[in-house]
Amino acid sequence: MDVSTTSLANAIRALSMDAVQAANSGHPGMPMGMADAATILWTEFLKHDPADPKWPDRDRFVLSAGHGSMLIYSLLYLTGYERPTIDDIRNFRQLGSPCAGHPENFLLDGVEATTGPLGQGVAMAVGMAIAERHLNAGYGDALVDHRTWAIAGDGCLMEGVNHEAAGLAGHLGLGRLNVIWDDNRITIDGGTDLSTSEDIEARYAAYGWHVARCDGYDHDDIRRAYREALADPRPSLIACRTIIGKGAPNKQGTAATHGSPLGAEEVAAVRETIGWTSPPFEIPADIAAAWREAGQRATGDHRAWSERLAGSDRRAEFERRMAGDLPEDFSLADHIAGLIETPQKIATRKASELALEAINAQLPETIGGSADLTGSNNTKTKNQKPLTKEDYSGRYLYYGIREFGMAAAMNGMALHGGVIPYGGTFLIFSDYSRPAIRLSALQQVRAVHVMTHDSIGLGEDGPTHQPVEQLAGLRAIPNLDVYRPADAVETAECWALALAKRDGPSLLALTRQNLPPLRMKAMDENLCAKGAYRLRAAIKGRRVVLLATGSEVSLAIEVAEALEDHAIGSDVVSMPCWERFERQDEAYRADLLPPGALIVSIEAAATFGWERYASLNIGLDRFGASAPAEDLFNRFGFTVEAIVPRILNALGVKE
Ligand SMILES: Cc1ncc(C[n+]2csc(CCOP(=O)(O)OP(=O)(O)O)c2C)c(N)n1
Ligand SMILES: [Mg+2]
């Protein structure tokens, strides 16, 4: 079919400007500027099959510059994905349309990652490229042999997470990763020269990347740059010189095209300029057919791959892993039985390591790691060798001091599929990784964050390292399960729950200090599954329910015993996970937290939020201090002697 690349690209321009115009909101500049480079990528280079968007060996494509969402919606539509339909595009940015303001992976097949928070797309692409090489090391070229492409804007490359991710990618030599930079020298405020004068190409070269440059409208030059990128063993940055809003005669090259409709007049002028005579949302038949045909390019590859899979003796395991299913016989029951048989006074971070020994031995899909705190986070198990440039089969990643980059890469790995990433840092530094934790929750991906040193219990490192408000902030993120287990058994139970949650991330807040074993009885049920459960029942008539998490549960038990001495019956409810508790029915919740009893929360962290459950909140609403842990618990009132009088006072009981 004899349709020019320019005509193909103009279909993207028309769809993008018309959809933004119809919505009266959106970002036409980026899709118009990158239309040619994206067309060549999607019609000549990208390996994908619109008929099977989940084909495991497809190339991954991440639109890191997510504001240019009409670019990917156009590409998916034009190459023949089932969705979006032209009506979906007509309803761009409207309630119910999968063509949301920014691309959301759970709304459309073919959108590999949710992007919009600039920089994270590239970091997720790094994670995808890691997963690809890791699976390739395990399953070989026959089953896993694809690339990861990303389109990034100036903004993506300015963000700090870009430095973390690009550094990691260079270090790991991820040659299958190609980032196309929409080098239009414009951001919202105007020219990039307002804020930036660094040599980005030199920066990437210094990370160990291959850097190519091309003219974003010289088609052969674009092809040459892509081919160079494919041939080079290093990750590639392709600096693609473009003009934002290309095709809009009066507005192109200006920030005015970044995030506003062009306006009816300018839209008409574009039609004139590029020779587009079709009405909005109509693609001329020859152009539409050429796009569809290009969308079929990889069907032969796909068929051959399916035959190889059918003939592979690894097929069942490969399919299980790509589907995200755990092995049917996966269980931590033996591990937990051992903990109950031989109770140990250990830190929950150590308990997590013990759980991971059992997990990693059973699940080949886990990839652990830490942001340079391996020995403190206890994230590495004996059978894990490092994942390195020389050996991608390793199952442990030394992320370096890159908490945000780590969490974003974990999202990319989880989105790629076939692996379950977990990564560690101190709970206090969840603040550094928080934007990616939020995005994993929004994207519904399984990533497990191992956050140790979870309170003043970390001791001498002091208030810079002692989390206070972090738990409250993390609990506020929708679809993130935050766990704070109280002993080794709870830690194992929480790990089992985290791994079983396929549609969202989990975070384990773990202690540095040793905790006494509390769960001494063997049982089939995972008690943490309900988020909270009665660990101790009142002996005398119940007047008080002590609601505690993690390291404060054993303290709550001591407090309960002291209250019983005052003839005040006290339950202790361990509450490792608020979010799971919230998912229980009213009867269960009321049984644990009965009206009429004095409910007291005890947690060595901000009381913010605990008011919803308890009328007396014992916590830490200030920064901690540098001292041995025991001195801090004494100083801040986490003792039986300090807590009992407060409860008696609340009950109006005289001592
Ligand atoms: C982390 C983050 N900060 C700010 C924004 C708001 N924002 C959206 S696009 C943009 C400018 C991006 O410039 P560039 O990447 O060059 O895109 P272009 O204007 O060229 O399309 C900004 C600041 C955002 N989406 N994410
Ligand atoms: Mg720009």
Coordinates of C-alpha atoms in Angstrom, one line a residue, residues 360 366-370 379 384 395-399 420-423:
N360 CA 12.4 -17.7 47.9
T366 CA 10.7 -13.3 43.5
I367 CA 13.4 -10.7 42.9
G368 CA 14.6 -9.1 46.1
G369 CA 16.7 -6.1 46.6
S370 CA 17.5 -3.1 48.8
T379 CA 16.1 -8.8 52.4
Q384 CA 19.9 -15.4 46.2
R395 CA 17.5 -12.8 42.0
Y396 CA 18.9 -10.0 44.2
L397 CA 19.3 -6.5 43.1
Y398 CA 21.7 -4.0 44.6
Y399 CA 19.7 -0.9 43.8
I420 CA 7.4 -10.5 41.9
P421 CA 9.6 -7.8 43.1
Y422 CA 10.3 -6.9 46.7
G423 CA 12.7 -4.2 47.9

